[in-house]
């Protein structure tokens, strides 16, 4: 097997100018990531210089068999941590041959919102806290949990260490370095309250880049779990009962919020969010009602409330922000399986463009 | 113990000697079994015509009788050896009697004649071949990742999929991609296929006879890699009966005339000619193809010839880009994964360029 890894790790830059580009897109379910690779004649750093491509949409639930081509438009480039060298990962979105975004393409609408001059002027920053659960490959049960049973109750696991408290750190640590290598703005990681559950954060990233980076970070994570022989789940409530769910808390600020007097801007923005609570919740991930119960550090799904340092609120404002009179706020409602293109653009739209 | 073994396998001989190792590769008696053996050369060689002919025991590969067993190897193409690296090479050969006649299983010889025909050479035929294959567990005849005695969940999540529950064998695929690029094979891409444990790589665009040379050597490198990985590669066109996709070797083709302005008309004429010789082509497109070309699972029925733009249920598919630009190439979706590329590439050229109805 040592020789197989010699080949996987071959540094081609010594023998050829050619590079390998892995094109990534989101499949028909809205959460299934797909990718395939192609050879390019030389190094490319600008997505606008990458060729469009296409794939068989009839195999991903995105096109009928007799007219199956779906077109991939390259949108963002990252270094490939698996192939390294000059090889790249390319985040794409999906269009019909006629140039229309297909229904599952959420990036297109988000991009329109982020191109609005009023939104651009506000330089919206996002920090997304992606939680996820690692499951054993052969049974639908978290790693480290005894099959047919449960670990001890929550308490020791949050940021814990030790073979009896932290399960899967290899994956988390290799993911952290792989994302940094790739050029993703990963800002941290921690073990979560439920054992086998972890979190990484991406940000701060401006505008549409937040969605691109989070999707590619998810891709890298699932490629790593593939290598580790473990399954990653983005279900918002993987285990019923007295076990935490998994969210994707989205931290947000605009130029006005970050400037002196920003706290007033933040309060106005939060009010507008409250007036559109139902619309946001509908777009914040499937199955979220199983997670937003009012327990386990969530607010009930039918309630909108906000507070300083309140982890039981829909929106939490940090003590620093309150003290300095400017900063950001944390929308705690999005589920771990939310689409970041939808969530980030919706928050910008509601707080910057929408008027009650 | 294993540390020393890999030290030796990975020795860089260029530091100590000018000698180079050449692995001579040929196709054996059943038309799909690749064989190879190695010899030492006094110095590196980059031109196949400067390599010595060689010979092997044809009675051990079903290609000669025991009392007159020598089969002669003529070197035809050189690639860098990704396993031995340094100045060592892989050599694709074809096979002749001592008197200089191609033996019956030598399909390259007839293909080379077609590609040397002035009308064919003038048209610069390009090929892009999409080779599908299935990885099997070594000890049971069952695909890699499939539970023994059972089945994975139905097709849907696996095409270009990622994750330990969807993609099985990526190590083999990624090692193969880099190894082929290293070797100098024009490998243009890879993807996970619709059936789990099935993968695809593409070779091309390559001109004329080199398309098939490159595909055979790419198959050789793949099987050497699965040997390292302890997995078996299958080129069977329908490895699992039932609601599971088969494996093909779709062959994309264009000529100089098709790639120019007005090429779309040339393409349509070529497709018409292919339709008139459907039975002859099918007979040469791989054993067992009738199990695969059923009209379901993105194939056209074996007895039907039809073509369409972006139609994956057709015998021949024309891409939307080609249709829109009025020039380009077409994809013959009929060849099975176990087709002989010398036969298929030369036959497509012969029918479309030389043959008249």
XYZ file of C-alpha atoms in Angstrom:
713
model
C 0.000 0.000 0.000
C 3.038 2.246 0.453
C 3.420 2.327 -3.336
C -0.216 3.324 -3.884
C 0.340 6.413 -1.772
C 3.524 7.190 -3.719
C 1.309 7.480 -6.795
C -1.495 9.408 -5.107
C 1.139 11.836 -3.811
C 3.116 12.200 -7.055
C 4.224 15.783 -7.555
C 3.416 16.270 -11.217
C 4.969 19.745 -11.387
C 8.256 17.961 -12.019
C 7.037 16.298 -15.196
C 4.290 18.405 -16.714
C 2.671 21.857 -16.832
C -0.753 20.185 -16.798
C -2.949 20.557 -13.751
C -6.067 18.791 -12.482
C -9.182 20.842 -11.685
C -11.916 19.254 -9.559
C -15.233 20.924 -10.443
C -17.691 20.879 -7.525
C -21.454 21.474 -7.630
C -24.565 20.927 -5.527
C -26.842 18.102 -6.661
C -30.578 17.670 -6.856
C -31.323 17.345 -3.148
C -29.758 20.715 -2.345
C -27.281 19.108 0.087
C -25.547 16.385 -2.000
C -22.172 17.598 -3.204
C -20.863 16.176 -6.472
C -17.550 16.580 -8.272
C -15.499 15.378 -11.183
C -12.068 16.273 -12.469
C -10.533 17.431 -15.711
C -7.020 18.122 -16.955
C -6.091 21.695 -17.877
C -3.064 22.645 -19.961
C -1.590 25.003 -17.355
C -2.037 26.690 -14.024
C -5.151 28.875 -13.558
C -5.731 31.385 -10.741
C -8.774 33.273 -12.044
C -12.162 31.517 -12.197
C -13.138 33.679 -15.184
C -10.356 31.970 -17.129
C -11.634 28.461 -16.424
C -13.730 26.756 -19.103
C -17.406 26.076 -18.460
C -18.155 22.369 -18.290
C -21.217 20.148 -18.155
C -22.491 17.042 -16.409
C -25.244 14.464 -16.699
C -28.112 16.101 -14.825
C -30.319 13.054 -15.300
C -28.048 11.201 -12.843
C -28.403 13.819 -10.102
C -32.129 14.536 -10.328
C -31.517 17.812 -12.151
C -32.469 17.108 -15.800
C -34.440 14.605 -17.897
C -32.604 11.798 -19.741
C -33.419 13.018 -23.215
C -32.026 16.508 -22.521
C -29.558 15.805 -19.793
C -26.749 18.345 -20.072
C -26.426 20.802 -17.187
C -23.759 23.476 -17.562
C -21.217 24.248 -14.829
C -20.052 27.865 -14.455
C -16.801 28.116 -12.391
C -17.180 30.698 -9.613
C -14.338 30.291 -7.100
C -10.940 28.575 -7.020
C -9.234 26.944 -4.022
C -6.024 24.947 -3.783
C -6.669 21.189 -3.786
C -5.414 19.803 -0.445
C -5.714 16.224 -1.720
C -3.774 16.519 -4.961
C -1.689 19.561 -3.941
C 0.876 20.941 -6.435
C -0.877 23.369 -8.777
C -4.097 21.362 -8.720
C -7.317 23.140 -7.792
C -10.866 22.803 -6.467
C -13.459 24.839 -8.367
C -16.814 25.763 -6.822
C -19.436 25.989 -9.592
C -23.109 26.701 -10.025
C -25.495 25.040 -12.473
C -27.344 26.341 -15.570
C -29.441 25.071 -18.451
C -27.796 25.117 -21.881
C -29.951 28.213 -22.494
C -28.093 30.030 -19.711
C -30.855 29.928 -17.076
C -29.992 28.890 -13.495
C -31.566 25.494 -12.809
C -34.075 25.415 -9.892
C -31.594 24.025 -7.343
C -29.066 26.796 -8.146
C -29.363 29.078 -5.097
C -26.141 30.947 -5.749
C -27.553 32.847 -8.697
C -30.212 34.755 -6.723
C -27.812 35.303 -3.843
C -25.298 36.784 -6.219
C -27.891 39.265 -7.503
C -28.561 40.435 -3.955
C -24.855 40.772 -3.218
C -24.367 42.798 -6.428
C -26.993 45.346 -5.391
C -25.105 48.661 -4.924
C -26.746 49.331 -1.561
C -25.650 45.909 -0.304
C -22.152 46.291 -1.709
C -21.772 49.642 0.012
C -22.538 47.990 3.359
C -19.772 45.311 2.933
C -21.705 42.516 4.665
C -19.432 40.202 6.673
C -20.378 36.638 7.647
C -18.947 34.184 10.156
C -20.665 30.809 9.937
C -20.374 28.206 12.712
C -20.902 24.873 10.993
C -21.807 22.025 13.350
C -21.853 18.402 12.153
C -22.018 14.868 13.510
C -19.724 11.959 12.614
C -21.450 8.604 12.174
C -20.105 5.068 11.984
C -20.122 3.884 8.379
C -22.005 0.613 8.802
C -24.657 1.696 11.300
C -26.515 4.970 11.470
C -25.039 5.822 14.904
C -22.489 8.437 15.993
C -18.847 7.411 16.156
C -17.606 6.481 19.584
C -21.148 5.614 20.726
C -21.643 1.950 21.696
C -23.813 0.179 19.137
C -27.149 -0.580 20.757
C -26.482 1.902 23.578
C -25.597 5.466 24.567
C -22.548 7.250 25.999
C -22.784 9.029 29.353
C -24.925 12.187 29.351
C -23.724 15.501 27.934
C -21.355 17.458 30.126
C -17.782 16.277 29.615
C -17.670 16.482 25.829
C -17.782 20.196 24.932
C -14.139 21.055 24.028
C -13.176 17.835 25.788
C -10.093 15.685 25.308
C -9.352 12.042 25.926
C -10.366 8.790 24.306
C -13.536 8.681 26.386
C -14.666 12.188 25.500
C -13.427 13.222 22.053
C -14.290 10.984 19.058
C -12.932 11.767 15.571
C -10.355 14.482 16.220
C -8.199 13.202 13.333
C -10.887 14.249 10.911
C -11.368 17.626 12.537
C -7.666 18.470 12.622
C -6.911 17.325 9.100
C -9.947 19.310 7.931
C -8.648 22.426 9.679
C -5.245 22.255 7.989
C -6.691 21.193 4.642
C -9.014 24.212 4.611
C -6.222 26.607 5.544
C -4.096 25.062 2.778
C -6.978 25.461 0.328
C -7.285 29.172 1.087
C -10.559 28.937 3.009
C -10.899 31.482 5.804
C -11.453 28.874 8.524
C -11.282 30.663 11.842
C -11.515 27.863 14.384
C -12.760 24.483 15.526
C -14.156 22.977 18.727
C -15.628 19.773 20.056
C -19.366 20.152 20.657
C -21.713 19.370 23.527
C -22.934 16.092 22.043
C -20.135 13.517 21.771
C -19.176 12.806 18.136
C -20.330 16.291 17.168
C -17.907 18.994 16.136
C -17.899 22.548 14.828
C -15.739 24.629 12.536
C -16.140 28.296 11.738
C -15.592 30.054 8.413
C -15.200 33.818 8.333
C -15.293 36.691 8.388
C -15.931 36.586 4.645
C -17.565 39.304 2.570
C -20.735 38.725 0.565
C -21.122 35.721 -1.732
C -17.666 34.421 -0.745
C -19.094 33.206 2.565
C -21.400 30.755 0.766
C -18.666 29.622 -1.641
C -16.200 29.022 1.194
C -18.664 27.170 3.394
C -19.693 24.849 0.573
C -16.076 24.023 -0.285
C -15.298 23.519 3.420
C -18.192 21.025 3.530
C -16.811 19.324 0.412
C -13.339 18.991 1.946
C -14.913 17.630 5.140
C -16.854 14.920 3.327
C -13.779 13.963 1.246
C -11.844 13.608 4.500
C -14.517 11.488 6.163
C -14.475 9.347 3.015
C -10.763 8.720 3.597
C -11.371 8.053 7.307
C -14.172 5.564 6.608
C -16.699 7.601 8.586
C -19.950 9.286 7.485
C -20.645 12.995 8.048
C -24.188 14.073 8.853
C -25.602 17.583 8.622
C -28.917 16.554 10.136
C -30.085 19.250 12.592
C -31.229 16.729 15.255
C -29.404 13.460 14.634
C -30.370 11.863 17.977
C -33.747 12.386 19.649
C -33.891 13.113 23.340
C -31.512 14.890 25.683
C -28.832 15.424 23.040
C -27.954 18.726 21.371
C -28.856 19.346 17.768
C -26.552 20.739 15.108
C -26.833 24.277 13.832
C -25.098 26.755 11.538
C -25.192 29.940 13.574
C -24.567 32.843 11.235
C -22.743 35.880 12.558
C -23.357 39.075 10.607
C -22.355 42.701 10.418
C -22.441 45.576 7.954
C -20.167 48.599 7.613
C -22.736 50.694 9.515
C -22.899 48.163 12.322
C -19.145 48.120 12.655
C -18.907 51.922 12.782
C -19.532 54.112 15.858
C -23.227 54.117 16.698
C -23.533 50.712 15.057
C -25.472 49.284 17.997
C -28.574 51.242 16.944
C -28.223 49.903 13.412
C -27.980 46.407 14.851
C -31.164 46.848 16.886
C -33.084 48.119 13.853
C -31.806 45.198 11.801
C -32.857 42.691 14.442
C -36.348 44.190 14.525
C -36.675 43.749 10.771
C -35.503 40.151 11.152
C -38.227 39.647 13.774
C -40.901 40.897 11.375
C -39.837 38.273 8.807
C -39.270 35.419 11.280
C -41.537 32.948 9.496
C -40.000 33.610 6.069
C -36.480 33.155 7.415
C -37.331 30.004 9.333
C -38.841 28.474 6.177
C -35.504 28.983 4.428
C -33.221 27.991 7.323
C -33.027 24.215 6.724
C -35.215 21.107 6.586
C -36.068 19.416 9.861
C -35.222 22.455 11.963
C -38.427 21.996 13.990
C -36.848 18.920 15.567
C -33.946 21.093 16.742
C -35.456 24.494 17.658
C -37.394 23.320 20.700
C -36.485 25.991 23.223
C -34.181 23.508 24.973
C -30.528 22.611 24.345
C -29.446 26.211 23.778
C -32.093 27.013 21.164
C -35.138 29.240 20.995
C -38.470 27.630 20.119
C -39.087 27.696 16.379
C -42.302 29.719 16.715
C -40.761 32.351 18.931
C -38.572 35.247 17.929
C -36.502 36.757 20.715
C -33.124 38.355 20.995
C -30.780 39.123 23.849
C -27.258 39.979 24.885
C -25.207 36.849 25.637
C -28.436 34.802 25.518
C -27.897 31.375 23.990
C -31.574 30.585 24.345
C -32.487 33.427 21.996
C -33.139 33.423 18.252
C -30.560 36.161 17.869
C -27.713 36.743 20.285
C -25.691 39.919 20.604
C -22.255 39.521 22.181
C -21.327 41.439 25.363
C -18.421 43.110 23.510
C -20.756 44.501 20.883
C -23.103 45.903 23.556
C -20.203 47.400 25.475
C -18.463 49.042 22.510
C -21.726 50.198 20.935
C -20.871 48.553 17.615
C -20.059 45.109 16.211
C -22.146 42.210 14.945
C -24.966 39.843 15.887
C -25.439 36.073 15.770
C -28.509 34.517 14.101
C -28.760 31.199 15.949
C -31.722 29.885 13.988
C -30.146 28.307 10.862
C -29.847 24.506 10.935
C -26.619 22.662 10.106
C -28.126 21.675 6.745
C -28.979 25.236 5.686
C -27.850 26.522 2.291
C -25.415 29.374 3.038
C -26.214 31.092 -0.279
C -29.843 31.359 0.842
C -29.197 32.323 4.459
C -26.475 34.922 3.890
C -28.304 36.659 1.048
C -31.626 36.610 2.908
C -30.123 38.290 5.962
C -28.563 40.965 3.744
C -31.821 41.422 1.891
C -33.984 41.722 5.022
C -31.641 44.014 6.925
C -30.387 46.226 4.078
C -32.959 46.217 1.280
C -36.306 45.275 2.797
C -38.623 47.840 4.317
C -41.543 46.834 6.520
C 10.675 -5.442 6.897
C 8.331 -3.456 4.673
C 10.344 -0.268 5.071
C 13.348 -1.837 3.352
C 11.244 -3.318 0.587
C 9.865 0.073 -0.469
C 13.308 1.641 -0.191
C 14.447 -0.872 -2.787
C 11.417 -0.523 -5.035
C 11.866 3.241 -5.026
C 15.639 3.253 -5.617
C 16.579 5.972 -8.077
C 18.962 4.119 -10.344
C 19.959 7.227 -12.331
C 22.378 7.946 -9.505
C 24.297 4.733 -10.129
C 23.952 3.593 -13.704
C 22.932 4.647 -17.215
C 20.905 1.472 -17.629
C 17.131 1.712 -17.910
C 14.360 -0.847 -17.491
C 11.787 -1.239 -20.255
C 8.491 -3.019 -19.527
C 7.190 -4.472 -22.804
C 3.393 -4.726 -22.827
C 1.192 -6.720 -25.201
C -2.397 -7.952 -25.497
C -2.753 -11.694 -24.848
C -4.755 -14.490 -26.390
C -8.246 -13.603 -25.236
C -8.028 -10.056 -26.534
C -8.424 -8.369 -23.117
C -5.651 -9.944 -21.037
C -2.699 -7.616 -20.799
C 0.729 -9.168 -20.371
C 4.150 -7.661 -19.745
C 7.739 -8.443 -18.962
C 10.806 -6.290 -18.467
C 14.271 -6.047 -19.914
C 17.340 -3.943 -19.177
C 18.491 -1.414 -21.760
C 22.064 -0.087 -21.824
C 20.814 3.515 -21.850
C 17.546 5.523 -21.831
C 15.479 5.384 -25.048
C 12.725 7.798 -26.076
C 12.069 6.686 -29.674
C 10.210 3.390 -30.117
C 11.917 2.662 -33.426
C 15.218 2.563 -31.554
C 14.010 -0.147 -29.191
C 14.911 -3.748 -29.967
C 12.213 -6.195 -31.007
C 11.687 -8.921 -28.449
C 9.750 -12.165 -28.169
C 7.702 -14.199 -25.674
C 6.251 -17.646 -25.180
C 3.007 -17.536 -27.107
C 2.054 -21.048 -26.047
C 1.555 -19.666 -22.544
C -0.889 -16.997 -23.680
C -2.896 -19.013 -26.166
C -1.228 -17.279 -29.093
C 1.076 -19.973 -30.502
C 1.487 -23.746 -30.470
C 4.016 -25.307 -28.107
C 6.329 -26.593 -30.808
C 6.638 -23.177 -32.474
C 5.955 -20.834 -29.613
C 7.926 -17.657 -30.258
C 5.825 -14.583 -30.855
C 7.725 -11.435 -31.793
C 7.074 -8.102 -30.059
C 7.390 -4.914 -32.149
C 7.664 -1.781 -29.925
C 5.168 0.864 -31.027
C 4.876 3.526 -28.303
C 6.874 4.609 -25.265
C 5.542 6.039 -21.975
C 7.329 6.931 -18.743
C 6.983 4.171 -16.147
C 5.093 5.603 -13.122
C 5.993 2.583 -10.986
C 9.757 2.527 -11.559
C 10.058 6.232 -12.475
C 13.576 7.563 -13.248
C 14.454 6.843 -16.907
C 12.469 3.616 -16.948
C 9.765 3.131 -19.557
C 6.603 1.276 -20.530
C 6.527 0.055 -24.129
C 3.259 -0.772 -25.917
C 3.901 -3.541 -28.463
C 2.026 -5.562 -31.028
C 2.631 -9.156 -31.968
C 3.947 -10.991 -35.055
C 5.001 -14.419 -36.196
C 8.738 -14.910 -36.700
C 8.024 -14.464 -40.402
C 6.657 -10.988 -39.817
C 2.902 -11.630 -40.108
C 0.588 -10.147 -37.482
C -0.856 -12.953 -35.349
C -4.679 -13.217 -35.371
C -5.185 -11.396 -32.060
C -3.087 -8.443 -33.290
C -5.727 -5.809 -34.023
C -3.261 -2.924 -34.179
C -1.767 -3.921 -37.510
C -5.005 -3.565 -39.482
C -5.884 -0.378 -37.599
C -2.505 1.130 -38.477
C -3.180 0.461 -42.154
C -6.461 2.350 -41.960
C -4.870 5.262 -40.138
C -2.050 5.399 -42.711
C -4.496 5.701 -45.610
C -3.925 9.202 -47.083
C -7.637 10.129 -46.939
C -7.779 9.222 -43.252
C -4.484 10.908 -42.402
C -5.667 14.073 -44.144
C -8.774 14.190 -41.934
C -6.713 14.073 -38.696
C -9.205 11.897 -36.783
C -9.374 12.782 -33.080
C -10.650 10.398 -30.417
C -11.733 10.870 -26.827
C -12.518 7.578 -25.143
C -14.510 7.388 -21.882
C -13.394 4.169 -20.241
C -15.758 2.890 -17.533
C -14.759 0.061 -15.198
C -15.862 -1.635 -11.994
C -13.721 -2.382 -8.954
C -14.341 -5.771 -7.352
C -13.325 -7.175 -3.983
C -10.428 -9.535 -4.440
C -11.802 -12.588 -2.648
C -15.414 -12.508 -3.825
C -16.765 -11.617 -7.225
C -18.663 -8.604 -5.809
C -18.089 -4.864 -6.250
C -15.881 -2.945 -3.862
C -17.867 -1.396 -1.018
C -20.943 -3.577 -1.584
C -21.976 -5.688 1.438
C -21.232 -9.339 0.752
C -24.527 -11.166 0.411
C -26.443 -7.914 -0.146
C -26.730 -4.675 -2.112
C -26.069 -0.981 -1.475
C -28.937 1.521 -1.636
C -30.249 2.120 -5.165
C -28.472 4.283 -7.734
C -28.847 8.039 -7.289
C -26.275 9.306 -4.806
C -23.169 7.763 -6.386
C -22.614 9.634 -9.699
C -19.742 12.075 -8.913
C -20.547 11.421 -5.251
C -18.287 11.897 -2.236
C -18.244 10.370 1.232
C -17.522 6.944 2.710
C -21.086 5.825 2.007
C -21.043 6.874 -1.651
C -17.549 6.717 -3.155
C -15.544 3.468 -2.984
C -12.036 3.153 -4.348
C -11.038 6.791 -4.914
C -7.430 6.002 -3.981
C -7.177 3.773 -7.031
C -8.780 6.384 -9.273
C -6.642 9.294 -8.060
C -3.404 7.289 -8.157
C -4.304 6.245 -11.717
C -4.971 9.861 -12.794
C -1.572 11.087 -11.636
C 0.250 7.975 -12.830
C -1.171 8.403 -16.341
C -0.293 12.101 -16.459
C 3.208 11.194 -15.303
C 3.454 8.496 -17.980
C 2.575 10.994 -20.714
C -0.889 9.634 -21.422
C -3.372 12.286 -22.466
C -5.831 11.557 -19.660
C -8.416 14.320 -19.686
C -10.531 13.580 -16.619
C -12.139 11.176 -14.170
C -15.517 10.817 -12.437
C -17.403 8.485 -10.152
C -20.115 6.612 -12.046
C -23.817 5.932 -11.484
C -23.297 2.430 -10.099
C -21.331 2.462 -6.806
C -17.838 0.995 -7.185
C -17.818 1.998 -10.859
C -15.569 4.748 -12.172
C -14.594 6.369 -15.447
C -11.514 7.997 -16.916
C -11.201 9.693 -20.273
C -8.242 9.614 -22.663
C -8.035 12.185 -25.440
C -8.191 13.997 -27.665
C -5.595 11.804 -29.333
C -4.945 11.441 -33.041
C -5.284 8.247 -35.014
C -3.625 5.090 -33.724
C -2.204 6.796 -30.630
C -5.679 6.959 -29.057
C -5.767 3.192 -28.782
C -2.098 2.885 -27.732
C -2.795 5.334 -24.923
C -6.000 3.591 -23.854
C -4.328 0.198 -23.676
C -1.460 1.565 -21.590
C -3.943 3.427 -19.368
C -5.746 0.099 -18.821
C -2.390 -1.519 -18.045
C -1.521 1.151 -15.478
C -4.999 0.786 -13.940
C -4.669 -2.956 -13.495
C -1.152 -2.572 -12.042
C -2.579 -0.084 -9.542
C -5.478 -2.311 -8.531
C -2.875 -5.043 -8.041
C -1.152 -2.734 -5.510
C -4.463 -1.922 -3.863
C -5.535 -5.569 -3.522
C -8.630 -5.001 -5.624
C -9.724 -6.513 -8.950
C -10.674 -4.408 -11.991
C -13.449 -5.631 -14.264
C -14.169 -4.443 -17.779
C -17.343 -6.505 -18.029
C -20.075 -4.412 -19.722
C -22.823 -5.495 -17.287
C -21.167 -6.703 -14.103
C -24.396 -6.795 -12.055
C -27.722 -7.669 -13.712
C -30.816 -5.748 -12.678
C -31.314 -2.068 -11.929
C -27.610 -1.258 -12.058
C -25.848 0.617 -14.853
C -23.505 -1.218 -17.178
C -20.002 -0.123 -18.169
C -19.221 1.344 -21.560
C -16.391 2.928 -23.513
C -18.131 5.814 -25.241
C -15.964 6.961 -28.100
C -15.978 10.614 -29.073
C -14.842 11.315 -32.628
C -14.174 14.189 -34.971
C -12.344 14.838 -38.230
C -10.798 18.010 -39.591
C -13.920 18.610 -41.694
C -16.209 18.183 -38.682
C -14.219 20.657 -36.629
C -14.437 23.374 -39.331
C -17.236 25.757 -40.294
C -20.079 23.710 -41.744
C -18.858 20.646 -39.854
C -22.335 19.824 -38.530
C -23.420 18.650 -42.007
C -20.336 16.440 -42.217
C -21.237 15.038 -38.798
C -24.783 14.241 -39.867
C -23.569 12.453 -43.012
C -21.075 10.477 -40.941
C -23.773 9.448 -38.481
C -25.987 8.306 -41.373
C -23.180 6.052 -42.643
C -22.660 4.639 -39.146
C -26.385 3.868 -39.016
C -26.147 1.878 -42.268
C -23.386 -0.295 -40.744
C -24.944 -0.598 -37.278
C -24.841 -4.417 -37.171
C -21.208 -4.591 -38.304
C -20.125 -2.068 -35.689
C -22.095 -3.714 -32.911
C -20.468 -7.051 -33.713
C -17.058 -5.441 -33.148
C -17.959 -3.305 -30.126
C -17.294 -5.815 -27.352
C -18.434 -9.220 -26.081
C -21.505 -9.326 -23.885
C -22.752 -5.916 -24.975
C -26.281 -7.297 -25.394
C -26.507 -7.540 -21.601
C -25.754 -3.818 -21.395
C -27.491 -2.207 -24.415
C -31.060 -2.757 -23.264
C -32.571 0.673 -23.898
C -32.525 1.388 -20.149
C -29.818 2.798 -17.872
C -28.795 5.494 -20.363
C -28.315 3.138 -23.314
C -30.088 2.578 -26.622
C -31.338 -0.925 -27.378
C -28.713 -3.011 -29.205
C -30.996 -3.592 -32.196
C -31.904 0.070 -32.583
C -29.826 2.796 -34.139
C -30.769 6.344 -33.289
C -29.010 9.612 -32.664
C -29.915 12.842 -30.884
C -28.623 16.062 -29.395
C -27.904 15.720 -25.650
C -29.785 12.406 -25.698
C -28.141 9.877 -23.406
C -30.610 7.183 -24.487
C -29.343 7.305 -28.092
C -26.764 5.190 -29.927
C -24.945 8.359 -30.927
C -25.156 11.607 -29.013
C -24.250 15.039 -30.340
C -23.408 17.622 -27.678
C -25.337 20.877 -27.402
C -22.183 22.897 -28.040
C -21.608 21.115 -31.341
C -25.227 21.669 -32.329
C -25.049 25.344 -31.408
C -21.716 26.101 -33.050
C -22.447 24.096 -36.197
C -19.223 22.093 -35.852
C -17.490 19.807 -33.385
C -17.684 16.085 -32.668
C -20.077 13.253 -31.837
C -20.154 10.503 -29.225
C -20.667 6.844 -30.183
C -22.223 5.451 -26.998
C -22.402 1.859 -28.218
C -18.928 0.424 -27.451
C -18.723 -1.732 -24.335
C -16.077 -1.243 -21.661
C -14.275 -4.340 -22.960
C -14.014 -3.109 -26.550
C -10.658 -3.146 -28.333
C -9.840 0.502 -29.079
C -7.718 -0.440 -32.110
C -10.811 -2.031 -33.643
C -13.324 0.637 -32.631
C -11.277 3.716 -33.520
C -10.200 2.387 -36.899
C -13.689 1.149 -37.739
C -15.265 4.523 -36.968
C -12.653 6.182 -39.208
C -13.144 3.592 -41.948
C -16.934 3.834 -42.022
C -17.101 7.612 -41.877
C -14.119 8.515 -44.100
C -13.468 5.629 -46.485
C -16.683 3.594 -46.789
C -19.360 4.450 -49.308
C -22.901 3.055 -48.994
